[in-house]
Coordinates of C-alpha atoms in Angstrom, one line a residue:
M1 CA -5.7 -9.5 25.5
R2 CA -6.5 -11.2 22.2
K3 CA -3.9 -11.8 19.5
P4 CA -4.6 -10.8 15.9
N5 CA -5.1 -13.8 13.5
L6 CA -5.4 -11.9 10.2
F7 CA -2.6 -10.0 8.5
I8 CA -2.8 -7.9 5.3
V9 CA 1.0 -7.9 4.6
G10 CA 1.2 -5.8 1.4
A11 CA 2.4 -4.8 -1.1
P12 CA 2.2 -1.0 -0.8
K13 CA -0.1 0.9 -3.2
C14 CA -1.9 -2.3 -4.2
G15 CA -5.3 -1.6 -2.6
T16 CA -4.5 -2.8 0.9
T17 CA -6.0 0.2 2.6
S18 CA -9.3 -0.3 0.7
M19 CA -9.4 -4.0 1.5
A20 CA -8.7 -3.3 5.2
H21 CA -11.7 -0.8 5.2
Y22 CA -14.0 -3.3 3.5
L23 CA -13.1 -6.1 5.9
S24 CA -13.5 -3.8 8.9
A25 CA -17.1 -3.3 7.9
H26 CA -17.9 -7.0 8.4
P27 CA -19.5 -7.8 11.8
E28 CA -17.2 -10.8 12.3
I29 CA -13.9 -9.0 11.6
F30 CA -12.1 -6.4 13.6
M31 CA -9.3 -4.5 11.8
E32 CA -6.9 -2.2 13.6
P33 CA -7.1 1.1 11.7
G34 CA -3.4 1.9 11.5
E35 CA -0.2 0.3 10.1
P36 CA 1.7 -0.9 13.2
H37 CA 4.6 -2.7 11.4
F38 CA 5.3 -4.6 14.6
F39 CA 6.8 -7.6 12.7
G40 CA 9.7 -7.5 10.3
R41 CA 12.7 -6.9 12.5
D42 CA 15.0 -6.5 9.5
I43 CA 13.1 -3.3 8.6
P44 CA 13.6 -0.3 11.0
Y45 CA 10.2 1.1 10.1
D46 CA 9.8 3.2 13.3
P47 CA 12.7 4.7 15.3
V48 CA 11.4 3.0 18.5
R49 CA 9.6 -0.3 18.0
M50 CA 6.6 -0.9 20.2
T51 CA 6.6 -3.7 22.8
E52 CA 4.4 -6.7 22.4
I53 CA 2.1 -5.4 25.2
E54 CA 1.8 -2.1 23.4
Y55 CA 1.1 -4.0 20.1
L56 CA -1.6 -6.1 21.7
H57 CA -3.3 -3.0 23.2
L58 CA -4.0 -1.9 19.6
F59 CA -6.7 -4.5 19.5
D60 CA -8.4 -3.6 22.7
G61 CA -11.4 -2.5 20.7
A62 CA -12.1 -6.1 19.5
D63 CA -15.1 -7.7 21.1
R64 CA -16.7 -10.9 19.8
E65 CA -15.3 -10.8 16.3
S66 CA -13.8 -14.2 15.2
L67 CA -11.1 -12.5 13.2
I68 CA -8.8 -9.7 14.5
G69 CA -6.6 -8.2 11.9
E70 CA -4.1 -5.5 11.0
K71 CA -2.5 -4.1 7.8
S72 CA 1.2 -3.4 7.5
P73 CA 2.2 -3.3 3.8
W74 CA 5.9 -3.7 4.3
Y75 CA 5.5 -7.1 5.9
L76 CA 5.6 -8.6 2.4
F77 CA 9.0 -6.9 1.6
S78 CA 10.5 -8.0 4.9
A79 CA 12.7 -11.1 4.8
T80 CA 11.8 -12.0 8.4
A81 CA 8.1 -11.0 9.0
A82 CA 6.6 -14.2 7.8
E83 CA 8.5 -16.3 10.3
E84 CA 7.9 -13.8 13.1
I85 CA 4.2 -13.8 12.4
K86 CA 4.2 -17.6 12.4
A87 CA 6.0 -17.8 15.8
F88 CA 3.5 -15.2 17.2
Q89 CA 0.3 -16.7 15.7
P90 CA 0.7 -20.1 14.0
D91 CA -2.9 -20.1 12.7
A92 CA -2.7 -16.7 11.1
R93 CA -4.5 -16.0 7.8
I94 CA -2.4 -14.0 5.4
I95 CA -3.7 -11.7 2.7
I96 CA -1.3 -10.5 0.0
Q97 CA -2.1 -7.9 -2.7
I98 CA -0.1 -7.3 -5.8
R99 CA -0.2 -4.9 -8.8
N100 CA 1.5 -4.3 -12.1
P101 CA 5.1 -3.4 -11.0
A102 CA 5.3 -0.2 -13.2
D103 CA 2.0 1.2 -11.9
M104 CA 2.7 0.2 -8.3
L105 CA 6.1 2.0 -8.4
Y106 CA 4.7 5.1 -10.1
S107 CA 2.0 5.3 -7.5
L108 CA 4.4 4.6 -4.6
H109 CA 6.8 7.3 -5.7
N110 CA 4.0 9.8 -6.1
H111 CA 2.8 8.9 -2.6
Y112 CA 6.3 9.4 -1.1
A113 CA 7.1 12.6 -3.0
F114 CA 3.9 14.5 -2.6
H115 CA 2.0 13.1 0.4
T116 CA 4.3 11.6 3.0
K117 CA 7.3 13.8 1.8
R118 CA 9.7 10.8 2.4
E119 CA 11.1 11.1 -1.1
D120 CA 13.1 14.3 -2.1
I121 CA 13.7 13.4 -5.7
L122 CA 10.4 14.5 -7.2
D123 CA 11.0 13.3 -10.7
F124 CA 10.2 9.5 -10.9
R125 CA 12.8 8.9 -13.7
K126 CA 15.5 10.5 -11.6
A127 CA 14.4 8.7 -8.5
L128 CA 14.8 5.3 -10.3
A129 CA 18.2 6.3 -11.5
A130 CA 19.3 7.2 -8.0
E131 CA 19.0 3.7 -6.7
P132 CA 22.7 2.7 -7.0
D133 CA 23.7 5.8 -4.9
R134 CA 21.1 5.0 -2.4
R135 CA 22.3 1.4 -2.1
A136 CA 25.6 2.9 -1.2
G137 CA 24.1 5.0 1.5
R138 CA 24.0 8.2 -0.4
R139 CA 21.1 10.6 -1.3
I140 CA 18.7 9.1 1.2
P141 CA 16.2 11.6 2.7
S142 CA 16.7 12.3 6.4
N143 CA 13.1 11.3 7.1
A144 CA 13.0 8.1 5.0
R145 CA 11.6 5.3 7.2
F146 CA 14.4 3.0 6.0
P147 CA 16.6 3.0 2.9
G148 CA 15.0 -0.1 1.3
Q149 CA 11.7 1.8 0.8
L150 CA 13.6 3.7 -2.0
F151 CA 15.1 0.6 -3.7
Y152 CA 12.4 0.7 -6.3
S153 CA 13.8 -2.3 -8.3
E154 CA 13.3 -4.6 -5.3
I155 CA 9.9 -3.7 -4.0
P156 CA 7.8 -5.5 -6.7
R157 CA 9.8 -8.7 -6.6
Y158 CA 6.6 -10.5 -5.6
T159 CA 7.5 -14.1 -6.4
A160 CA 10.2 -14.6 -3.7
Q161 CA 8.1 -12.5 -1.2
I162 CA 5.0 -14.6 -1.7
R163 CA 6.9 -17.8 -1.7
R164 CA 8.2 -17.0 1.8
Y165 CA 4.7 -16.8 3.1
V166 CA 3.6 -19.9 1.3
E167 CA 6.5 -21.9 2.6
T168 CA 5.8 -20.6 6.1
F169 CA 2.0 -21.0 6.3
G170 CA 1.0 -23.1 3.3
W171 CA -1.3 -22.1 0.5
E172 CA -4.4 -22.9 2.6
K173 CA -3.5 -19.9 4.8
V174 CA -2.4 -17.5 2.1
H175 CA -4.8 -15.5 -0.2
V176 CA -3.4 -13.4 -3.1
I177 CA -5.5 -10.5 -4.5
V178 CA -4.6 -9.0 -7.8
Y179 CA -5.2 -5.2 -7.9
D180 CA -6.8 -5.4 -11.4
D181 CA -9.5 -7.7 -10.0
L182 CA -10.1 -5.5 -7.0
N183 CA -10.4 -2.5 -9.2
R184 CA -12.7 -4.1 -11.8
D185 CA -15.0 -6.1 -9.5
P186 CA -14.5 -5.4 -5.8
A187 CA -17.7 -7.3 -4.8
A188 CA -16.4 -10.5 -6.3
V189 CA -12.9 -10.1 -4.8
Y190 CA -14.5 -9.4 -1.4
R191 CA -16.7 -12.5 -1.5
A192 CA -13.7 -14.6 -2.4
T193 CA -11.8 -13.1 0.5
L194 CA -14.7 -13.9 2.9
D195 CA -14.7 -17.5 1.6
F196 CA -10.9 -17.7 2.3
L197 CA -11.5 -16.3 5.8
E198 CA -14.4 -18.8 6.4
V199 CA -16.7 -16.3 8.1
A200 CA -20.2 -17.3 8.8
D201 CA -21.9 -14.5 6.8
R202 CA -20.4 -14.6 3.4
D203 CA -23.2 -12.6 1.8
F204 CA -22.3 -9.4 3.7
Q205 CA -21.3 -6.6 1.3
P206 CA -20.1 -3.1 2.2
V207 CA -19.9 -0.1 0.0
F208 CA -16.7 -0.1 -2.1
P209 CA -15.1 3.4 -2.2
V210 CA -11.4 3.7 -3.1
H211 CA -9.1 4.6 -0.2
N212 CA -5.7 6.2 -0.2
K213 CA -5.5 6.6 -3.9
A214 CA -2.4 8.3 -5.1
R215 CA -3.0 10.7 -8.0
P216 CA -0.1 11.5 -10.4
L217 CA 0.6 15.1 -10.9
K218 CA 1.1 17.2 -14.1
S219 CA 3.2 19.9 -12.4
F220 CA 5.2 19.4 -9.3
A221 CA 5.7 23.2 -9.0
L222 CA 2.0 23.9 -9.1
H223 CA 1.3 21.2 -6.5
N224 CA 3.8 22.8 -4.1
T225 CA 2.2 26.2 -4.8
I226 CA -1.2 24.8 -3.9
L227 CA 0.1 23.4 -0.7
A228 CA 1.8 26.6 0.3
T229 CA -1.3 28.6 -0.5
S230 CA -3.5 26.2 1.5
R231 CA -1.3 26.6 4.5
M232 CA -1.3 30.4 4.2
T233 CA -5.0 30.7 3.8
R234 CA -5.9 28.2 6.5
S235 CA -4.7 30.7 9.1
I236 CA -7.2 33.4 7.9
K237 CA -10.1 31.1 6.9
N238 CA -12.0 31.6 10.2
A239 CA -11.6 35.4 9.9
L240 CA -13.3 35.5 6.5
P241 CA -17.0 35.4 5.8
E242 CA -18.1 32.3 3.8
A243 CA -18.9 34.5 0.7
A244 CA -15.3 35.6 0.7
W245 CA -13.8 32.2 1.4
R246 CA -15.8 30.3 -1.2
P247 CA -14.0 31.7 -4.4
V248 CA -10.6 31.0 -2.8
R249 CA -11.6 27.4 -2.1
M250 CA -13.1 27.0 -5.5
L251 CA -9.9 28.3 -7.2
R252 CA -7.7 26.0 -5.0
D253 CA -9.9 22.9 -5.8
F254 CA -9.9 23.7 -9.5
A255 CA -6.1 24.0 -9.6
Y256 CA -5.7 20.7 -7.7
S257 CA -8.2 18.9 -10.0
W258 CA -6.6 20.2 -13.2
N259 CA -3.1 19.3 -11.9
T260 CA -4.1 15.7 -11.1
E261 CA -6.2 14.8 -14.2
S262 CA -4.9 12.6 -17.0
A263 CA -1.3 12.4 -15.7
S264 CA 0.2 9.0 -16.4
L265 CA 3.4 7.1 -16.6
P266 CA 5.4 8.2 -19.7
D267 CA 5.3 5.5 -22.4
D268 CA 9.1 5.1 -22.7
L269 CA 9.5 4.7 -19.0
R270 CA 6.7 2.2 -18.8
R271 CA 8.4 0.2 -21.6
S272 CA 11.7 0.3 -19.6
L273 CA 10.1 -0.9 -16.5
N274 CA 8.2 -3.6 -18.4
R275 CA 11.5 -4.9 -19.7
Q276 CA 13.0 -4.8 -16.2
F277 CA 10.3 -6.8 -14.6
H278 CA 9.4 -9.1 -17.5
D279 CA 11.1 -12.2 -16.1
E280 CA 9.8 -11.5 -12.6
V281 CA 6.2 -11.4 -13.9
R282 CA 6.7 -14.7 -15.8
A283 CA 7.9 -16.3 -12.6
L284 CA 5.0 -14.8 -10.7
S285 CA 2.6 -16.2 -13.3
D286 CA 4.0 -19.7 -12.8
L287 CA 3.8 -19.4 -9.0
L288 CA 0.2 -18.3 -9.0
N289 CA -0.8 -20.4 -12.0
R290 CA -2.3 -17.4 -13.6
D291 CA -1.1 -15.5 -16.7
L292 CA -0.1 -12.0 -15.7
T293 CA 2.3 -11.4 -18.6
S294 CA 0.0 -8.7 -20.0
W295 CA 1.5 -6.5 -17.3
T296 CA 4.8 -6.3 -19.1
A297 CA 3.7 -6.6 -22.7
S298 CA 5.0 -3.7 -24.7

């Protein structure tokens, strides 16, 4: 059984799913397709944590690839995952992906509220305001993986999180990807990542579709109606001829498209989040030796 030696550790909603797909296309890299979250004992991500043997079996599909990897986007948030990974695989390569805090949190809340259903406060503004209660153990959804996933003010505190990995592995084993770069020029970011991983074929280039993109909604009520209608019509789809089913599908797709176009974070809420994370982004800029302060410019 071979141990993984490549870890995409987060952060959530920062393009980690896309990067894992891009890397898995490379003939020298095997990527486990899920998010095992085996490390990070301080985070009860799953009710029953898998054993090490069960974890290693996730990589049974690896053959002669020089790099065997996995993606678990809460490893970055965990206070203990870096040391655990180091003890398990001292020569591990670490990929960290980060994003403008305001955009990341808006996307994360949308993902929780309308896709995984692990957030029951559907209004982003109200979900942010609920954090003091949630820190006190109140108003936490019964199916939340762990309370900390709803502590929105903590999740994009990248500076301390990155520093843990750098202090544990050294800069030579840590590669930081900025979401803006990946979004603007995925080919260049991919090539830089292959350089970091020191694969033999650094000219390999996959296609670059976006994976797991969370789309903000105009109307929560309409979204829930679309979901309910889809569930109801799914049971009768096979009984309908295609000519009858087609207009139903077209109406559903039109409603979904309209409901997810042009929605964006309200300006006043963006300004508030920019103020909240202003000092964090300045510290991050110093750590990475890169000016990211445009993220929090009013």
